Amino acid sequence: MMDATAKPLRVPPEISVYAEQHGIFDLIQKMVSSLLTNRPEDPIQYLIDMLKKSSGDEVPRIFILGPPASGKKTIAKMLCDQINAVLLKPEDFFLDDVSERVKEALSYKMSNKEIPNTLWAMLIQERLSKVDCFKRGWVLVGFPTTREQAVLLQEASVLPQHVVLLDAPDTVLIERNLGKRIDPYSGDVYHTTFEWPSDPNVQKQLVKPDNISEKETAKELLAYRRHYHGMFNTYNKICKTINADQPCVDVFSQVLTYVQQQHRSAAPFTPRILLYGPPGSGRSLQAALIAQKYSIVNICCGQLLKEAAAGDTKLGELLKPYIEYGQQGLFSWI
């Protein structure tokens, strides 16, 4: 039995093993983070409801960001088709919902006024709280574009797991933007050079979007570059920049690989390392150095077999022929 009053207090090894097996550290971290961002009036009931809703499996929460004509919407659509997540584009928030916040945002649009960043954050939070996003996960395209918007999203508990920044030289982006065409019925984006639809009916209904001239694109790029570093620094630990000046399938492959990676957990863990190699490769020396550096146990299989063979036991007798012929194994276990 442990004396709970004795100091220093020591955590029994079996408790650490249990916590690691069941992800207790990550669970507590998630609960505390959610409490601090949402600040509910009844924290206990909030945590109970949160645990009841949790399915145990993390759903994707992804931002796809980048300058104009970087291919954000195309890549996001391909990604959602692949991982079955909900595709969210800011311009679509006004189509189906008739909430008070949507009506307020529409009033700004009708008056040709810029929608306040705080309202954008509330609109996005409201959309992400719906069942489809909760169960399937989501991919948000093209927002935020500034550090202020990113901070407001954090305050609204909109916290992505992965942030993808697509980028390319400005000259490439300007040339690409000039060839952009949009299907007004589906919202799909095409290009006169790189991605032209095979369906003649779709070809006929494509329209050229407004404000894609070289001058307008250069202006938008300047604004994007001005805010880029502030936005990147907000998400630098979960953000990856991918070169968009390459074939679409290559860009998508890199994006998919990144968003399927799990970020390294800050939870304490017990290291378990296998070192393999042929005789003379230095595995025993490397094992000893690693064990010394990180204060972990070095278990050399060859040494264990020799010690067992040296003992006057039935197991030792069985091992002696193998030891004599140097067949004790080719790896070390730490």
CSV table of C-alpha atoms in Angstrom, one decimal:
chain,number,residue,atom,x,y,z
A,1,MET,CA,0.0,0.0,0.0
A,2,MET,CA,1.1,3.5,-0.7
A,3,ASP,CA,1.2,6.2,2.0
A,4,ALA,CA,-0.7,9.1,0.5
A,5,THR,CA,0.8,11.5,3.0
A,6,ALA,CA,4.5,10.5,2.3
A,7,LYS,CA,6.5,12.9,0.1
A,8,PRO,CA,7.6,12.9,-2.6
A,9,LEU,CA,4.4,11.3,-3.9
A,10,ARG,CA,5.0,8.6,-6.4
A,11,VAL,CA,2.6,7.3,-9.0
A,12,PRO,CA,2.5,3.5,-9.2
A,13,PRO,CA,3.7,2.2,-12.5
A,14,GLU,CA,0.4,0.4,-13.2
A,15,ILE,CA,-1.4,3.7,-13.1
A,16,SER,CA,0.9,5.2,-15.8
A,17,VAL,CA,0.4,2.1,-18.0
A,18,TYR,CA,-3.4,2.4,-17.6
A,19,ALA,CA,-3.4,6.1,-18.5
A,20,GLU,CA,-1.3,5.5,-21.6
A,21,GLN,CA,-3.5,2.6,-22.8
A,22,HIS,CA,-6.7,4.5,-22.5
A,23,GLY,CA,-5.5,8.0,-23.6
A,24,ILE,CA,-6.3,9.6,-20.2
A,25,PHE,CA,-3.9,12.5,-20.6
A,26,ASP,CA,-5.3,13.5,-24.0
A,27,LEU,CA,-8.8,13.1,-22.8
A,28,ILE,CA,-8.2,15.4,-19.8
A,29,GLN,CA,-6.4,17.9,-22.0
A,30,LYS,CA,-9.3,18.0,-24.5
A,31,MET,CA,-11.8,18.5,-21.6
A,32,VAL,CA,-9.8,21.3,-20.0
A,33,SER,CA,-9.3,23.0,-23.4
A,34,SER,CA,-13.0,22.8,-24.2
A,35,LEU,CA,-13.9,24.2,-20.7
A,36,LEU,CA,-11.6,27.2,-21.1
A,37,THR,CA,-12.7,28.1,-24.6
A,38,ASN,CA,-16.5,27.6,-24.0
A,39,ARG,CA,-16.6,28.7,-20.3
A,40,PRO,CA,-20.0,27.0,-19.6
A,41,GLU,CA,-22.1,28.1,-16.6
A,42,ASP,CA,-22.2,24.5,-15.3
A,43,PRO,CA,-18.8,22.9,-16.0
A,44,ILE,CA,-19.7,19.5,-14.6
A,45,GLN,CA,-22.8,19.0,-16.6
A,46,TYR,CA,-21.0,20.4,-19.7
A,47,LEU,CA,-18.3,17.7,-19.3
A,48,ILE,CA,-20.9,15.0,-18.8
A,49,ASP,CA,-22.7,16.0,-22.0
A,50,MET,CA,-19.4,16.3,-23.8
A,51,LEU,CA,-18.4,12.7,-22.9
A,52,LYS,CA,-21.8,11.4,-23.8
A,53,LYS,CA,-21.6,13.0,-27.3
A,54,SER,CA,-18.0,11.8,-27.9
A,55,SER,CA,-17.8,8.8,-30.2
A,56,GLY,CA,-14.2,8.1,-29.2
A,57,ASP,CA,-13.1,8.7,-32.8
A,58,GLU,CA,-11.7,12.0,-33.9
A,59,VAL,CA,-13.4,13.5,-37.0
A,60,PRO,CA,-11.4,15.6,-39.4
A,61,ARG,CA,-11.3,19.4,-38.7
A,62,ILE,CA,-9.3,21.0,-41.5
A,63,PHE,CA,-8.7,24.5,-42.9
A,64,ILE,CA,-7.6,24.8,-46.6
A,65,LEU,CA,-6.2,28.2,-47.0
A,66,GLY,CA,-4.2,30.1,-49.7
A,67,PRO,CA,-4.1,33.0,-52.1
A,68,PRO,CA,-6.5,33.4,-55.0
A,69,ALA,CA,-6.3,30.7,-57.7
A,70,SER,CA,-4.2,28.4,-55.6
A,71,GLY,CA,-6.8,25.6,-56.0
A,72,LYS,CA,-8.3,25.7,-52.5
A,73,LYS,CA,-11.8,24.7,-53.5
A,74,THR,CA,-10.7,22.0,-56.0
A,75,ILE,CA,-8.5,20.4,-53.4
A,76,ALA,CA,-11.1,20.7,-50.7
A,77,LYS,CA,-13.8,19.1,-52.8
A,78,MET,CA,-11.5,16.2,-53.7
A,79,LEU,CA,-10.5,15.8,-50.0
A,80,CYS,CA,-14.1,15.8,-48.8
A,81,ASP,CA,-15.0,13.1,-51.4
A,82,GLN,CA,-12.1,11.0,-50.1
A,83,ILE,CA,-12.7,11.3,-46.4
A,84,ASN,CA,-16.4,11.9,-46.4
A,85,ALA,CA,-16.2,15.2,-44.6
A,86,VAL,CA,-18.5,18.2,-44.9
A,87,LEU,CA,-17.2,20.9,-47.4
A,88,LEU,CA,-17.7,24.4,-46.0
A,89,LYS,CA,-17.3,27.5,-48.1
A,90,PRO,CA,-18.1,30.9,-46.6
A,91,GLU,CA,-20.3,31.9,-49.5
A,92,ASP,CA,-22.5,28.8,-48.9
A,93,PHE,CA,-23.4,29.8,-45.4
A,94,PHE,CA,-26.3,32.0,-46.7
A,95,LEU,CA,-28.0,29.4,-48.9
A,96,ASP,CA,-30.1,27.2,-46.6
A,97,ASP,CA,-30.0,28.6,-43.1
A,98,VAL,CA,-32.4,31.4,-42.0
A,99,SER,CA,-31.0,32.0,-38.5
A,100,GLU,CA,-30.8,35.4,-37.1
A,101,ARG,CA,-27.1,35.6,-37.6
A,102,VAL,CA,-27.5,34.6,-41.3
A,103,LYS,CA,-30.1,37.3,-41.7
A,104,GLU,CA,-27.8,39.8,-40.1
A,105,ALA,CA,-25.0,38.9,-42.4
A,106,LEU,CA,-27.3,39.1,-45.5
A,107,SER,CA,-28.3,42.6,-44.5
A,108,TYR,CA,-24.6,43.6,-44.7
A,109,LYS,CA,-24.3,41.9,-48.1
A,110,MET,CA,-27.4,43.6,-49.4
A,111,SER,CA,-26.0,47.0,-48.3
A,112,ASN,CA,-22.6,46.2,-50.0
A,113,LYS,CA,-21.0,46.4,-46.6
A,114,GLU,CA,-18.2,44.1,-45.3
A,115,ILE,CA,-19.4,41.5,-42.9
A,116,PRO,CA,-17.7,42.0,-39.5
A,117,ASN,CA,-15.2,39.4,-38.4
A,118,THR,CA,-17.0,38.7,-35.2
A,119,LEU,CA,-20.1,37.9,-37.1
A,120,TRP,CA,-18.2,35.6,-39.4
A,121,ALA,CA,-16.8,33.7,-36.4
A,122,MET,CA,-20.3,33.2,-35.0
A,123,LEU,CA,-21.6,32.1,-38.4
A,124,ILE,CA,-18.9,29.5,-38.7
A,125,GLN,CA,-19.3,28.3,-35.1
A,126,GLU,CA,-23.1,28.0,-35.7
A,127,ARG,CA,-22.6,25.9,-38.8
A,128,LEU,CA,-20.0,23.6,-37.2
A,129,SER,CA,-22.3,22.8,-34.4
A,130,LYS,CA,-24.7,21.0,-36.7
A,131,VAL,CA,-25.0,17.2,-36.7
A,132,ASP,CA,-23.3,16.6,-40.0
A,133,CYS,CA,-20.2,18.4,-39.1
A,134,PHE,CA,-20.2,16.8,-35.6
A,135,LYS,CA,-20.4,13.3,-37.0
A,136,ARG,CA,-18.5,13.5,-40.3
A,137,GLY,CA,-16.0,16.3,-39.6
A,138,TRP,CA,-15.5,19.3,-41.9
A,139,VAL,CA,-13.1,21.1,-44.3
A,140,LEU,CA,-13.4,24.9,-44.2
A,141,VAL,CA,-12.1,26.7,-47.4
A,142,GLY,CA,-10.7,30.2,-47.7
A,143,PHE,CA,-11.3,31.4,-44.1
A,144,PRO,CA,-9.6,32.8,-42.1
A,145,THR,CA,-7.5,35.2,-44.2
A,146,THR,CA,-6.1,37.4,-41.3
A,147,ARG,CA,-4.7,36.9,-37.9
A,148,GLU,CA,-7.7,38.7,-36.4
A,149,GLN,CA,-10.1,36.3,-37.9
A,150,ALA,CA,-8.0,33.3,-36.8
A,151,VAL,CA,-8.0,34.6,-33.2
A,152,LEU,CA,-11.8,35.2,-33.2
A,153,LEU,CA,-12.3,31.6,-34.5
A,154,GLN,CA,-10.1,30.3,-31.6
A,155,GLU,CA,-12.2,32.3,-29.1
A,156,ALA,CA,-15.3,30.8,-30.7
A,157,SER,CA,-13.8,27.3,-30.1
A,158,VAL,CA,-13.3,26.7,-33.8
A,159,LEU,CA,-10.1,24.7,-33.5
A,160,PRO,CA,-8.8,22.8,-36.6
A,161,GLN,CA,-6.6,19.7,-36.3
A,162,HIS,CA,-4.8,20.5,-39.6
A,163,VAL,CA,-4.2,23.7,-41.5
A,164,VAL,CA,-3.1,23.4,-45.2
A,165,LEU,CA,-1.6,26.5,-46.9
A,166,LEU,CA,-1.5,26.2,-50.7
A,167,ASP,CA,0.9,28.6,-52.3
A,168,ALA,CA,2.6,29.3,-55.6
A,169,PRO,CA,4.5,32.2,-57.3
A,170,ASP,CA,2.3,35.3,-57.9
A,171,THR,CA,2.9,35.1,-61.7
A,172,VAL,CA,1.5,31.6,-61.8
A,173,LEU,CA,-1.5,32.6,-59.7
A,174,ILE,CA,-2.3,35.6,-61.9
A,175,GLU,CA,-2.1,33.5,-65.1
A,176,ARG,CA,-4.2,30.7,-63.5
A,177,ASN,CA,-6.8,33.1,-62.3
A,178,LEU,CA,-7.4,34.6,-65.8
A,179,GLY,CA,-8.5,31.2,-67.0
A,180,LYS,CA,-10.9,30.4,-64.1
A,181,ARG,CA,-14.5,29.5,-65.0
A,182,ILE,CA,-17.4,28.7,-62.6
A,183,ASP,CA,-20.5,26.5,-63.0
A,184,PRO,CA,-23.3,28.7,-61.6
A,185,TYR,CA,-25.4,25.7,-60.8
A,186,SER,CA,-23.0,23.4,-58.9
A,187,GLY,CA,-20.4,26.0,-57.9
A,188,ASP,CA,-17.6,23.8,-59.3
A,189,VAL,CA,-14.5,25.6,-60.5
A,190,TYR,CA,-12.9,24.8,-63.9
A,191,HIS,CA,-10.0,26.2,-65.9
A,192,THR,CA,-9.7,26.9,-69.6
A,193,THR,CA,-6.3,25.2,-69.7
A,194,PHE,CA,-5.8,22.9,-66.7
A,195,GLU,CA,-9.2,21.5,-66.0
A,196,TRP,CA,-11.9,21.8,-68.7
A,197,PRO,CA,-15.1,19.8,-68.3
A,198,SER,CA,-15.7,16.9,-70.7
A,199,ASP,CA,-19.5,17.4,-70.6
A,200,PRO,CA,-20.6,19.8,-73.4
A,201,ASN,CA,-23.6,20.9,-71.4
A,202,VAL,CA,-21.4,21.9,-68.5
A,203,GLN,CA,-19.1,23.8,-70.9
A,204,LYS,CA,-22.0,25.9,-72.2
A,205,GLN,CA,-23.1,27.0,-68.8
A,206,LEU,CA,-19.7,28.0,-67.4
A,207,VAL,CA,-19.3,31.7,-66.6
A,208,LYS,CA,-16.3,33.9,-66.1
A,209,PRO,CA,-16.2,35.2,-62.5
A,210,ASP,CA,-16.0,38.9,-61.7
A,211,ASN,CA,-12.8,40.6,-60.6
A,212,ILE,CA,-10.3,38.2,-62.1
A,213,SER,CA,-8.4,40.6,-64.2
A,214,GLU,CA,-4.6,40.8,-63.7
A,215,LYS,CA,-5.0,44.1,-61.8
A,216,GLU,CA,-7.7,42.8,-59.5
A,217,THR,CA,-5.8,39.6,-58.9
A,218,ALA,CA,-2.5,41.4,-58.1
A,219,LYS,CA,-4.5,43.6,-55.6
A,220,GLU,CA,-5.9,40.5,-53.9
A,221,LEU,CA,-2.5,38.8,-53.7
A,222,LEU,CA,-1.0,41.9,-52.2
A,223,ALA,CA,-3.6,41.9,-49.4
A,224,TYR,CA,-3.1,38.1,-48.9
A,225,ARG,CA,0.7,38.5,-48.6
A,226,ARG,CA,0.2,41.3,-46.1
A,227,HIS,CA,-1.7,39.1,-43.7
A,228,TYR,CA,0.1,35.8,-44.5
A,229,HIS,CA,2.7,35.7,-41.7
A,230,GLY,CA,0.2,36.7,-38.9
A,231,MET,CA,-2.2,34.0,-40.0
A,232,PHE,CA,0.6,31.4,-40.4
A,233,ASN,CA,2.0,32.1,-36.9
A,234,THR,CA,-1.4,31.6,-35.4
A,235,TYR,CA,-1.4,28.0,-36.7
A,236,ASN,CA,2.3,27.3,-37.1
A,237,LYS,CA,2.2,24.1,-35.0
A,238,ILE,CA,-0.5,22.4,-37.1
A,239,CYS,CA,0.1,24.1,-40.4
A,240,LYS,CA,1.8,22.7,-43.6
A,241,THR,CA,2.6,24.8,-46.7
A,242,ILE,CA,2.2,22.8,-49.9
A,243,ASN,CA,3.4,24.0,-53.3
A,244,ALA,CA,0.3,24.5,-55.5
A,245,ASP,CA,2.4,25.0,-58.7
A,246,GLN,CA,2.3,21.3,-59.6
A,247,PRO,CA,-0.3,18.8,-61.0
A,248,CYS,CA,-3.5,18.7,-59.1
A,249,VAL,CA,-3.2,15.0,-58.3
A,250,ASP,CA,0.2,15.6,-56.7
A,251,VAL,CA,-1.1,18.5,-54.6
A,252,PHE,CA,-4.0,16.4,-53.5
A,253,SER,CA,-1.7,13.5,-52.6
A,254,GLN,CA,0.4,15.7,-50.4
A,255,VAL,CA,-2.6,17.2,-48.7
A,256,LEU,CA,-4.2,13.9,-48.1
A,257,THR,CA,-1.0,12.5,-46.6
A,258,TYR,CA,-0.7,15.4,-44.2
A,259,VAL,CA,-4.3,15.5,-42.9
A,260,GLN,CA,-4.2,11.7,-42.3
A,261,GLN,CA,-1.2,12.2,-39.9
A,262,GLN,CA,-1.8,12.4,-36.2
A,263,HIS,CA,0.0,15.2,-34.5
A,264,ARG,CA,2.4,14.1,-31.8
A,265,SER,CA,0.7,13.9,-28.4
A,266,ALA,CA,2.1,15.8,-25.4
A,267,ALA,CA,1.1,12.9,-23.2
A,268,PRO,CA,3.8,11.1,-21.2
A,269,PHE,CA,4.6,7.6,-22.5
A,270,THR,CA,6.8,4.7,-21.9
A,271,PRO,CA,9.4,4.3,-24.8
A,272,ARG,CA,9.7,0.9,-26.3
A,273,ILE,CA,12.4,0.6,-28.9
A,274,LEU,CA,13.7,-2.3,-31.1
A,275,LEU,CA,17.1,-2.1,-32.7
A,276,TYR,CA,17.8,-4.4,-35.6
A,277,GLY,CA,21.0,-5.0,-37.5
A,278,PRO,CA,23.5,-7.6,-38.7
A,279,PRO,CA,26.6,-8.5,-36.6
A,280,GLY,CA,29.0,-5.6,-36.4
A,281,SER,CA,26.4,-3.0,-37.1
A,282,GLY,CA,26.8,-1.4,-33.7
A,283,ARG,CA,23.3,-2.1,-32.4
A,284,SER,CA,24.5,-3.0,-28.9
A,285,LEU,CA,26.5,0.2,-28.6
A,286,GLN,CA,23.6,2.3,-29.9
A,287,ALA,CA,21.2,0.6,-27.5
A,288,ALA,CA,23.6,1.4,-24.5
A,289,LEU,CA,23.9,5.0,-25.6
A,290,ILE,CA,20.1,5.5,-26.0
A,291,ALA,CA,19.5,3.8,-22.6
A,292,GLN,CA,22.0,6.1,-20.9
A,293,LYS,CA,20.7,9.3,-22.6
A,294,TYR,CA,17.0,8.7,-21.8
A,295,SER,CA,17.4,6.7,-18.6
A,296,ILE,CA,15.6,3.7,-19.9
A,297,VAL,CA,16.3,0.0,-19.4
A,298,ASN,CA,18.6,-1.7,-21.9
A,299,ILE,CA,17.8,-5.3,-22.6
A,300,CYS,CA,20.3,-7.1,-24.7
A,301,CYS,CA,18.8,-10.4,-26.0
A,302,GLY,CA,22.3,-11.9,-26.5
A,303,GLN,CA,23.3,-11.2,-22.9
A,304,LEU,CA,20.0,-12.6,-21.6
A,305,LEU,CA,20.6,-15.8,-23.5
A,306,LYS,CA,24.2,-16.1,-22.3
A,307,GLU,CA,23.1,-15.6,-18.7
A,308,ALA,CA,20.4,-18.2,-19.1
A,309,ALA,CA,22.8,-20.7,-20.7
A,310,ALA,CA,25.3,-20.2,-17.9
A,311,GLY,CA,22.7,-21.2,-15.3
A,312,ASP,CA,22.4,-24.8,-14.2
A,313,THR,CA,18.8,-25.1,-15.5
A,314,LYS,CA,17.0,-27.2,-18.1
A,315,LEU,CA,16.5,-24.0,-20.2
A,316,GLY,CA,20.2,-23.3,-19.9
A,317,GLU,CA,21.1,-26.7,-21.2
A,318,LEU,CA,18.8,-26.2,-24.2
A,319,LEU,CA,20.4,-22.9,-25.0
A,320,LYS,CA,24.0,-23.9,-24.8
A,321,PRO,CA,24.3,-25.4,-28.3
A,322,TYR,CA,22.8,-22.2,-29.9
A,323,ILE,CA,25.2,-19.9,-27.9
A,324,GLU,CA,28.2,-22.0,-28.9
A,325,TYR,CA,27.3,-21.6,-32.6
A,326,GLY,CA,26.6,-17.9,-32.3
A,327,GLN,CA,22.8,-18.1,-33.1
A,328,GLN,CA,21.6,-16.1,-30.1
A,329,GLY,CA,19.7,-13.5,-32.3
A,330,LEU,CA,20.3,-10.4,-34.2
A,331,PHE,CA,18.7,-7.6,-32.3
A,332,SER,CA,18.7,-5.7,-29.0
A,333,TRP,CA,15.5,-4.7,-27.1
A,334,ILE,CA,15.3,-1.5,-25.1
